[in-house]
Amino acid sequence: MKSILGKKIGMTQIFDEDGIVTPVTVVQAGPLVVTQVKTTEKDGYNAIQVGYGEEKEKHLTKPLKGHFHKANVAYKKTLREIRVDEGETFEPGQEITVSLFAAGDVVDVIGTSKGKGTQGAIRRWNYGRGPMGHGSKSHRVGGARAAGSYPARVFPGTKGSGKMGHDRVTVQNLTVVRVDEENNMILIKGALPGPKGSLVTIRAAKKARTK
């Protein structure tokens, strides 16, 4: 099990001993606290439920408060499940930190992309534009969406204008450049999905290239 939640801080660049610059994204990762342990005998699969980020009591329901009291952990803002392999043992209240990862690890990062609101077909689907002359009445529209007499309708799934962004995005095979266990920071090469301050999940790469 190599997975952790974190908050995207932003991008910067670091230099190695040879003076080569590397663009990195800084993530405040963990610590996570185990709030529940699920087993094959009781739940049908092996997993742990983890909590991330502090939460105020007034923002929680009574069932959630009881859930945290049962595990004897502080109130958490975000709860997630992480699948674990058979034989891995965890206890409620156990902490999971960035020490799971090390420089050179290959990881996948899951986040929610930036929301763009309602956009036209040109920006959303990269359509070509119409003539820009004064006589044109279709500068930036999607063009004809269906035939005339038959089928006389627009097929479901036809690309057009609409809400853009705010999707679950997974960026695969990124490299961990540096791990700062003291400050719970992890530096990952390249860009990550989502705005600053958004929640991301970092896990061991599922399709990592092997030599």
Coordinates of N, CA and C in Angstrom, one line a residue:
M1 N 0.8 -1.2 0.0 CA 0.0 0.0 0.0 C 0.9 1.2 0.0
K2 N 0.9 2.0 -1.1 CA 1.6 3.2 -1.2 C 0.7 4.3 -1.7
S3 N 0.0 5.0 -0.9 CA -1.0 6.0 -1.3 C -1.1 7.0 -0.2
I4 N -1.2 8.3 -0.5 CA -1.4 9.4 0.5 C -2.1 10.5 -0.1
L5 N -2.8 11.2 0.7 CA -3.6 12.4 0.3 C -2.7 13.7 0.6
G6 N -2.9 14.7 -0.1 CA -2.2 16.0 0.1 C -2.9 17.2 -0.5
K7 N -2.4 18.3 -0.1 CA -2.9 19.6 -0.6 C -1.8 20.2 -1.6
K8 N -2.3 20.6 -2.8 CA -1.4 21.2 -3.7 C -1.0 22.6 -3.3
I9 N 0.3 22.8 -3.1 CA 0.7 24.1 -2.7 C 1.0 25.0 -3.9
G10 N 1.6 24.5 -4.9 CA 2.0 25.3 -6.1 C 3.2 24.8 -6.7
M11 N 3.7 25.5 -7.8 CA 4.8 25.0 -8.5 C 6.0 25.9 -8.2
T12 N 7.2 25.3 -8.4 CA 8.5 26.1 -8.2 C 9.5 25.3 -9.1
Q13 N 10.8 25.6 -8.9 CA 11.8 24.9 -9.6 C 13.0 24.7 -8.6
I14 N 13.7 23.6 -8.8 CA 14.9 23.3 -8.0 C 16.1 23.0 -8.9
F15 N 17.3 23.2 -8.4 CA 18.5 23.0 -9.1 C 19.2 21.8 -8.5
D16 N 19.8 20.9 -9.3 CA 20.6 19.9 -8.7 C 22.1 20.3 -8.7
E17 N 23.0 19.4 -8.3 CA 24.4 19.8 -8.1 C 25.1 20.1 -9.4
D18 N 24.5 19.7 -10.5 CA 25.0 20.1 -11.9 C 24.4 21.3 -12.4
G19 N 23.5 22.0 -11.7 CA 22.9 23.2 -12.1 C 21.7 23.0 -13.1
I20 N 21.3 21.8 -13.2 CA 20.1 21.5 -14.1 C 18.8 21.8 -13.3
V21 N 18.0 22.6 -13.9 CA 16.7 23.0 -13.3 C 15.6 22.0 -13.6
T22 N 14.8 21.8 -12.6 CA 13.7 20.8 -12.7 C 12.4 21.5 -12.2
P23 N 11.4 21.6 -13.0 CA 10.1 22.2 -12.5 C 9.4 21.1 -11.7
V24 N 8.9 21.6 -10.5 CA 8.3 20.6 -9.6 C 7.0 21.3 -9.0
T25 N 6.1 20.4 -8.6 CA 4.9 20.8 -7.8 C 5.1 20.4 -6.4
V26 N 4.8 21.3 -5.5 CA 5.0 21.0 -4.0 C 3.6 20.6 -3.5
V27 N 3.6 19.5 -2.8 CA 2.4 19.0 -2.2 C 2.6 18.8 -0.7
Q28 N 1.7 19.3 0.1 CA 1.7 19.1 1.6 C 0.9 17.8 1.8
A29 N 1.7 16.7 1.9 CA 1.1 15.4 1.9 C 1.0 14.8 3.4
G30 N -0.2 14.5 3.8 CA -0.4 13.9 5.1 C -0.1 14.8 6.2
P31 N 0.1 14.3 7.4 CA -0.1 12.9 7.8 C -1.5 12.5 7.8
L32 N -1.8 11.2 7.4 CA -3.1 10.6 7.4 C -3.3 9.8 8.7
V33 N -4.5 9.7 9.1 CA -4.8 8.9 10.3 C -5.8 7.9 10.0
V34 N -5.5 6.6 10.3 CA -6.4 5.5 10.1 C -7.7 5.7 11.0
T35 N -8.9 5.7 10.3 CA -10.1 5.9 11.1 C -10.9 4.6 11.1
Q36 N -10.6 3.7 10.2 CA -11.4 2.4 10.2 C -10.6 1.4 9.4
V37 N -10.6 0.1 9.8 CA -10.0 -1.0 9.1 C -11.1 -1.9 8.6
K38 N -11.1 -2.2 7.3 CA -12.0 -3.1 6.7 C -11.3 -4.4 6.3
T39 N -12.0 -5.5 6.6 CA -11.4 -6.9 6.3 C -12.3 -7.7 5.4
T40 N -11.7 -8.7 4.8 CA -12.5 -9.6 3.9 C -13.6 -10.3 4.7
E41 N -13.3 -10.7 5.9 CA -14.3 -11.5 6.7 C -15.5 -10.6 7.0
K42 N -15.3 -9.4 7.3 CA -16.4 -8.5 7.8 C -17.0 -7.7 6.7
D43 N -16.2 -7.2 5.8 CA -16.7 -6.2 4.8 C -16.6 -6.7 3.3
G44 N -15.9 -7.9 3.1 CA -15.8 -8.4 1.8 C -14.6 -8.0 1.0
Y45 N -13.8 -7.1 1.6 CA -12.5 -6.7 1.0 C -11.6 -6.1 2.0
N46 N -10.3 -6.0 1.7 CA -9.4 -5.4 2.6 C -9.1 -3.9 2.2
A47 N -9.3 -3.0 3.2 CA -9.0 -1.6 2.9 C -8.9 -0.9 4.3
I48 N -8.4 0.3 4.2 CA -8.4 1.2 5.4 C -9.1 2.5 5.0
Q49 N -9.8 3.1 6.0 CA -10.3 4.4 5.8 C -9.4 5.4 6.5
V50 N -9.0 6.4 5.8 CA -8.1 7.4 6.4 C -8.7 8.8 6.4
G51 N -8.3 9.6 7.3 CA -8.7 11.0 7.5 C -7.6 11.9 7.2
Y52 N -7.9 13.1 6.6 CA -6.9 14.1 6.3 C -7.5 15.5 6.6
G53 N -6.7 16.3 7.2 CA -7.1 17.7 7.5 C -8.0 17.9 8.7
E54 N -7.7 18.9 9.5 CA -8.5 19.1 10.7 C -9.9 19.7 10.3
E55 N -10.9 19.4 11.1 CA -12.3 19.9 10.9 C -12.9 20.3 12.2
K56 N -13.7 21.4 12.1 CA -14.4 21.9 13.3 C -15.6 21.0 13.6
E57 N -15.9 20.9 14.9 CA -17.0 20.1 15.4 C -18.3 20.5 14.8
K58 N -18.5 21.8 14.7 CA -19.8 22.3 14.2 C -20.1 21.9 12.8
H59 N -19.1 21.5 12.0 CA -19.3 21.1 10.6 C -19.6 19.6 10.4
L60 N -19.7 18.9 11.6 CA -19.9 17.4 11.5 C -21.2 17.0 12.0
T61 N -21.7 15.9 11.4 CA -23.0 15.4 11.9 C -22.7 14.5 13.1
K62 N -23.8 14.1 13.8 CA -23.6 13.2 15.0 C -23.1 11.9 14.6
P63 N -23.5 11.2 13.5 CA -22.9 10.0 13.1 C -21.4 10.0 12.9
L64 N -21.0 11.1 12.2 CA -19.5 11.3 11.9 C -18.8 11.5 13.2
K65 N -19.3 12.3 14.1 CA -18.7 12.5 15.4 C -18.5 11.1 16.1
G66 N -19.6 10.3 16.1 CA -19.4 9.0 16.8 C -18.4 8.1 16.1
H67 N -18.3 8.2 14.8 CA -17.3 7.4 14.0 C -15.9 7.8 14.4
F68 N -15.6 9.1 14.6 CA -14.3 9.5 15.0 C -14.0 9.1 16.5
H69 N -15.1 9.2 17.3 CA -14.9 8.9 18.8 C -14.6 7.4 18.9
K70 N -15.3 6.6 18.1 CA -15.0 5.1 18.1 C -13.6 4.8 17.8
A71 N -13.0 5.5 16.8 CA -11.6 5.3 16.4 C -10.6 6.0 17.3
N72 N -11.2 6.9 18.2 CA -10.3 7.7 19.1 C -9.3 8.6 18.4
V73 N -9.8 9.3 17.3 CA -9.0 10.2 16.6 C -9.7 11.5 16.5
A74 N -8.9 12.6 16.2 CA -9.5 13.9 16.1 C -10.3 14.0 14.9
Y75 N -11.2 15.0 14.8 CA -12.1 15.2 13.7 C -11.3 15.6 12.4
K76 N -11.7 14.9 11.3 CA -11.0 15.1 10.1 C -11.9 15.6 9.0
K77 N -11.4 16.4 8.1 CA -12.2 17.1 7.1 C -12.5 16.1 5.9
T78 N -11.6 15.3 5.5 CA -11.7 14.4 4.4 C -11.5 13.0 4.8
L79 N -12.4 12.1 4.3 CA -12.2 10.7 4.5 C -12.1 10.0 3.1
R80 N -11.2 9.0 3.1 CA -11.0 8.3 1.8 C -10.7 6.8 2.2
E81 N -10.9 5.9 1.3 CA -10.6 4.5 1.4 C -9.4 4.2 0.6
I82 N -8.5 3.4 1.1 CA -7.3 2.9 0.4 C -7.3 1.4 0.5
R83 N -7.3 0.7 -0.7 CA -7.2 -0.7 -0.7 C -5.8 -1.2 -0.2
V84 N -5.8 -2.3 0.6 CA -4.5 -2.8 1.1 C -4.4 -4.3 0.7
D85 N -3.2 -4.8 0.7 CA -3.0 -6.2 0.3 C -3.3 -7.1 1.5
E86 N -3.5 -8.4 1.2 CA -3.7 -9.4 2.3 C -2.4 -9.5 3.1
G87 N -2.6 -9.4 4.4 CA -1.5 -9.5 5.3 C -1.0 -8.2 5.9
E88 N -1.3 -7.1 5.2 CA -0.9 -5.8 5.8 C -1.8 -5.5 7.0
T89 N -1.2 -5.0 8.0 CA -2.0 -4.8 9.3 C -1.9 -3.3 9.6
F90 N -3.1 -2.8 10.0 CA -3.2 -1.4 10.4 C -4.1 -1.3 11.6
E91 N -4.0 -0.3 12.4 CA -4.8 -0.1 13.6 C -5.4 1.3 13.5
P92 N -6.7 1.5 14.0 CA -7.3 2.8 14.1 C -6.4 3.8 14.9
G93 N -6.2 5.0 14.4 CA -5.3 5.9 15.1 C -3.9 5.9 14.5
Q94 N -3.5 4.9 13.7 CA -2.2 4.9 13.2 C -1.9 6.0 12.2
E95 N -0.7 6.6 12.2 CA -0.4 7.6 11.2 C 0.3 7.1 10.0
I96 N 0.0 7.7 8.8 CA 0.7 7.4 7.6 C 1.3 8.7 7.1
T97 N 2.6 8.7 6.8 CA 3.3 9.9 6.5 C 4.0 9.8 5.1
V98 N 4.6 10.8 4.7 CA 5.3 10.8 3.4 C 6.5 9.9 3.4
S99 N 6.9 9.3 4.5 CA 8.0 8.4 4.5 C 7.7 7.1 3.7
L100 N 6.5 7.0 3.2 CA 6.2 5.9 2.3 C 6.9 6.0 1.0
F101 N 7.2 7.3 0.6 CA 7.8 7.6 -0.7 C 9.3 8.0 -0.5
A102 N 10.0 7.9 -1.6 CA 11.4 8.3 -1.6 C 11.7 8.9 -3.0
A103 N 12.8 9.7 -3.0 CA 13.2 10.3 -4.3 C 13.4 9.2 -5.4
G104 N 12.9 9.5 -6.6 CA 13.1 8.5 -7.6 C 11.9 7.6 -7.8
D105 N 10.9 7.6 -6.9 CA 9.7 6.8 -7.1 C 8.9 7.3 -8.2
V106 N 8.2 6.4 -8.9 CA 7.3 6.8 -10.0 C 5.8 6.7 -9.4
V107 N 5.1 7.7 -9.6 CA 3.8 7.8 -9.0 C 2.7 8.3 -10.0
D108 N 1.4 8.0 -9.6 CA 0.3 8.6 -10.3 C -0.3 9.6 -9.4
V109 N -0.8 10.7 -9.9 CA -1.5 11.7 -9.1 C -2.9 11.9 -9.6
I110 N -3.9 11.9 -8.7 CA -5.3 12.0 -9.1 C -5.8 13.3 -8.4
G111 N -6.4 14.2 -9.2 CA -7.0 15.4 -8.7 C -8.2 15.8 -9.5
T112 N -8.8 17.0 -9.2 CA -9.9 17.5 -9.9 C -9.5 18.7 -10.6
S113 N -9.6 18.7 -11.9 CA -9.1 19.8 -12.8 C -9.8 21.1 -12.5
K114 N -9.3 22.2 -12.9 CA -9.9 23.5 -12.7 C -11.2 23.6 -13.5
G115 N -12.2 24.2 -12.9 CA -13.4 24.4 -13.6 C -13.4 25.6 -14.5
K116 N -13.8 25.5 -15.7 CA -13.8 26.7 -16.7 C -15.2 27.3 -16.9
G117 N -16.2 26.7 -16.3 CA -17.6 27.2 -16.5 C -18.1 26.7 -17.9
T118 N -19.1 27.4 -18.4 CA -19.7 27.1 -19.7 C -18.9 27.7 -20.8
Q119 N -18.4 26.9 -21.7 CA -17.6 27.3 -22.8 C -18.2 26.9 -24.2
G120 N -17.8 27.6 -25.2 CA -18.2 27.3 -26.6 C -17.5 26.1 -27.1
A121 N -18.0 25.7 -28.3 CA -17.5 24.5 -28.9 C -16.0 24.6 -29.4
I122 N -15.6 25.9 -29.7 CA -14.3 26.1 -30.2 C -13.2 25.8 -29.1
R123 N -13.5 26.4 -27.9 CA -12.6 26.2 -26.8 C -12.7 24.8 -26.2
R124 N -13.9 24.3 -26.1 CA -14.1 23.1 -25.4 C -13.7 21.9 -26.2
W125 N -13.9 21.9 -27.6 CA -13.6 20.7 -28.4 C -12.6 21.1 -29.5
N126 N -12.0 22.3 -29.5 CA -11.0 22.7 -30.5 C -11.6 22.7 -31.9
Y127 N -12.8 23.1 -32.1 CA -13.4 23.3 -33.4 C -12.7 24.4 -34.2
G128 N -12.7 24.4 -35.5 CA -12.3 25.5 -36.3 C -13.4 26.6 -36.3
R129 N -12.9 27.8 -36.5 CA -13.9 28.9 -36.5 C -14.4 29.2 -37.9
G130 N -15.5 29.9 -38.0 CA -16.0 30.3 -39.3 C -15.3 31.5 -39.9
P131 N -15.8 32.0 -41.0 CA -15.2 33.3 -41.6 C -15.3 34.5 -40.7
M132 N -14.3 35.3 -40.6 CA -14.4 36.5 -39.7 C -14.8 37.7 -40.4
G133 N -15.2 37.6 -41.7 CA -15.7 38.8 -42.4 C -17.0 39.3 -41.9
H134 N -17.4 40.6 -42.3 CA -18.6 41.2 -41.8 C -19.8 40.5 -42.2
G135 N -19.8 39.8 -43.4 CA -21.0 39.1 -43.9 C -21.3 37.8 -43.2
S136 N -20.3 37.2 -42.5 CA -20.5 35.9 -41.8 C -21.4 36.0 -40.6
K137 N -22.2 35.0 -40.4 CA -23.1 35.0 -39.3 C -22.7 33.8 -38.3
S138 N -21.5 33.2 -38.6 CA -21.0 32.1 -37.8 C -19.6 32.2 -37.5
H139 N -19.2 33.2 -36.7 CA -17.8 33.4 -36.4 C -17.2 32.2 -35.5
R140 N -17.9 32.0 -34.4 CA -17.4 31.0 -33.4 C -18.5 30.1 -32.9
V141 N -19.2 29.5 -33.9 CA -20.3 28.6 -33.5 C -19.9 27.2 -34.0
G142 N -20.6 26.2 -33.5 CA -20.2 24.8 -33.8 C -20.6 24.3 -35.2
G143 N -21.3 25.1 -35.9 CA -21.7 24.7 -37.3 C -22.9 23.8 -37.3
A144 N -23.2 23.1 -38.4 CA -24.4 22.3 -38.5 C -24.2 21.1 -37.6
R145 N -25.3 20.8 -36.8 CA -25.2 19.7 -35.9 C -26.0 18.4 -36.3
A146 N -26.8 18.6 -37.4 CA -27.5 17.4 -37.9 C -27.9 17.7 -39.4
A147 N -28.3 16.6 -40.1 CA -28.8 16.8 -41.4 C -30.2 17.4 -41.4
G148 N -30.7 17.7 -42.6 CA -32.0 18.4 -42.7 C -33.2 17.5 -42.5
S149 N -33.6 16.8 -43.5 CA -34.9 16.1 -43.5 C -34.7 14.7 -42.7
Y150 N -33.5 14.1 -42.8 CA -33.3 12.9 -42.1 C -31.9 12.9 -41.6
P151 N -31.6 12.6 -40.3 CA -32.6 12.1 -39.3 C -33.3 13.2 -38.6
A152 N -33.1 14.5 -39.0 CA -33.9 15.6 -38.5 C -33.8 15.7 -36.9
R153 N -32.7 15.3 -36.4 CA -32.4 15.4 -35.0 C -30.9 15.4 -34.7
V154 N -30.6 15.8 -33.5 CA -29.2 15.8 -33.1 C -28.9 14.5 -32.3
F155 N -27.9 13.7 -32.7 CA -27.6 12.5 -32.1 C -27.1 12.8 -30.7
P156 N -27.5 11.9 -29.7 CA -26.9 12.1 -28.4 C -25.4 11.9 -28.4
G157 N -24.7 12.8 -27.6 CA -23.3 12.7 -27.5 C -22.6 13.6 -28.5
T158 N -23.4 14.4 -29.3 CA -22.7 15.3 -30.2 C -22.0 16.4 -29.5
K159 N -20.8 16.7 -29.9 CA -20.0 17.7 -29.2 C -20.5 19.1 -29.5
G160 N -20.6 19.9 -28.4 CA -21.1 21.2 -28.5 C -20.6 22.1 -27.3
S161 N -21.3 23.2 -27.1 CA -20.9 24.0 -26.0 C -21.5 23.4 -24.7
G162 N -20.9 23.8 -23.5 CA -21.3 23.2 -22.3 C -20.3 23.5 -21.2
K163 N -20.5 22.9 -20.0 CA -19.6 23.0 -18.9 C -18.3 22.3 -19.2
M164 N -17.2 23.0 -18.8 CA -15.9 22.5 -19.1 C -15.0 22.5 -17.9
G165 N -14.2 21.4 -17.7 CA -13.4 21.3 -16.5 C -14.1 20.7 -15.4
H166 N -13.4 20.8 -14.2 CA -13.9 20.2 -12.9 C -14.2 18.7 -13.1
D167 N -13.2 18.0 -13.7 CA -13.3 16.6 -13.9 C -12.2 15.9 -13.1
R168 N -12.4 14.6 -12.8 CA -11.4 13.8 -12.2 C -10.3 13.5 -13.2
V169 N -9.1 13.8 -12.9 CA -8.0 13.7 -13.8 C -6.8 12.9 -13.1
T170 N -6.3 11.9 -13.8 CA -5.2 11.1 -13.3 C -4.0 11.4 -14.3
V171 N -2.9 11.9 -13.7 CA -1.6 12.0 -14.4 C -0.7 10.9 -14.0
Q172 N -0.3 10.1 -15.0 CA 0.5 8.9 -14.7 C 2.0 9.1 -14.9
N173 N 2.7 8.2 -14.1 CA 4.2 8.1 -14.3 C 4.9 9.4 -14.1
L174 N 4.7 10.1 -13.0 CA 5.4 11.2 -12.6 C 6.5 10.8 -11.6
T175 N 7.6 11.6 -11.5 CA 8.7 11.2 -10.7 C 8.8 12.0 -9.4
V176 N 9.0 11.4 -8.3 CA 9.2 12.1 -7.0 C 10.7 12.6 -7.0
V177 N 10.8 13.9 -6.9 CA 12.2 14.5 -6.9 C 12.7 14.6 -5.5
R178 N 11.9 14.9 -4.5 CA 12.4 15.1 -3.2 C 11.3 14.9 -2.2
V179 N 11.6 14.3 -1.0 CA 10.7 14.1 0.1 C 11.2 14.8 1.3
D180 N 10.4 15.7 1.9 CA 10.8 16.3 3.2 C 9.9 15.8 4.3
E181 N 10.4 14.8 5.0 CA 9.6 14.2 6.1 C 9.3 15.1 7.2
E182 N 10.3 16.0 7.5 CA 10.1 16.9 8.6 C 8.9 17.8 8.5
N183 N 8.7 18.3 7.2 CA 7.6 19.3 6.9 C 6.5 18.6 6.2
N184 N 6.5 17.3 6.0 CA 5.4 16.6 5.3 C 5.2 17.1 3.9
M185 N 6.3 17.4 3.2 CA 6.3 17.9 1.8 C 6.8 16.9 0.9
I186 N 6.2 16.8 -0.3 CA 6.7 16.0 -1.4 C 6.8 16.8 -2.6
L187 N 7.9 16.7 -3.3 CA 8.1 17.5 -4.6 C 8.1 16.5 -5.8
I188 N 7.1 16.8 -6.7 CA 6.9 15.9 -7.8 C 7.2 16.6 -9.1
K189 N 8.0 16.0 -10.0 CA 8.3 16.6 -11.3 C 7.1 16.9 -12.1
G190 N 7.0 18.1 -12.7 CA 5.9 18.4 -13.6 C 4.7 19.0 -12.9
A191 N 3.6 19.2 -13.7 CA 2.4 19.8 -13.2 C 1.4 18.8 -12.8
L192 N 0.6 19.2 -11.8 CA -0.5 18.3 -11.3 C -1.9 18.9 -11.6
P193 N -2.9 18.1 -11.7 CA -4.2 18.7 -12.0 C -4.8 19.5 -10.8
G194 N -5.6 20.5 -11.1 CA -6.3 21.2 -10.0 C -5.7 22.5 -9.7
P195 N -6.4 23.4 -9.0 CA -5.9 24.7 -8.6 C -5.1 24.6 -7.3
K196 N -4.4 25.6 -6.9 CA -3.7 25.7 -5.6 C -4.7 25.4 -4.5
G197 N -4.2 24.7 -3.5 CA -5.1 24.4 -2.4 C -6.0 23.2 -2.5
S198 N -6.0 22.6 -3.7 CA -7.0 21.5 -4.0 C -6.4 20.2 -3.5
L199 N -7.2 19.2 -3.3 CA -6.8 17.9 -2.7 C -6.4 17.0 -3.9
V200 N -5.3 16.3 -3.7 CA -4.8 15.4 -4.6 C -4.4 14.0 -3.9
T201 N -4.5 13.0 -4.7 CA -4.1 11.7 -4.2 C -2.8 11.2 -4.9
I202 N -1.8 10.8 -4.2 CA -0.6 10.3 -4.7 C -0.5 8.8 -4.4
R203 N -0.3 8.0 -5.4 CA -0.2 6.6 -5.3 C 0.9 6.1 -6.1
A204 N 1.4 4.9 -5.8 CA 2.4 4.2 -6.6 C 1.9 4.0 -8.0
A205 N 2.7 4.2 -9.0 CA 2.2 4.1 -10.4 C 1.8 2.7 -10.7
K206 N 0.6 2.6 -11.4 CA 0.1 1.3 -11.8 C 0.6 0.8 -13.1
K207 N 1.2 1.8 -13.9 CA 1.7 1.4 -15.3 C 3.1 1.9 -15.4
A208 N 3.9 1.9 -14.4 CA 5.2 2.4 -14.4 C 6.1 1.5 -15.4
R209 N 6.9 2.3 -16.2 CA 7.7 1.6 -17.2 C 8.9 0.9 -16.5
T210 N 9.1 -0.3 -16.8 CA 10.2 -1.1 -16.2 C 11.3 -1.3 -17.2
K211 N 12.6 -1.4 -16.7 CA 13.7 -1.6 -17.6 C 13.7 -3.1 -18.0

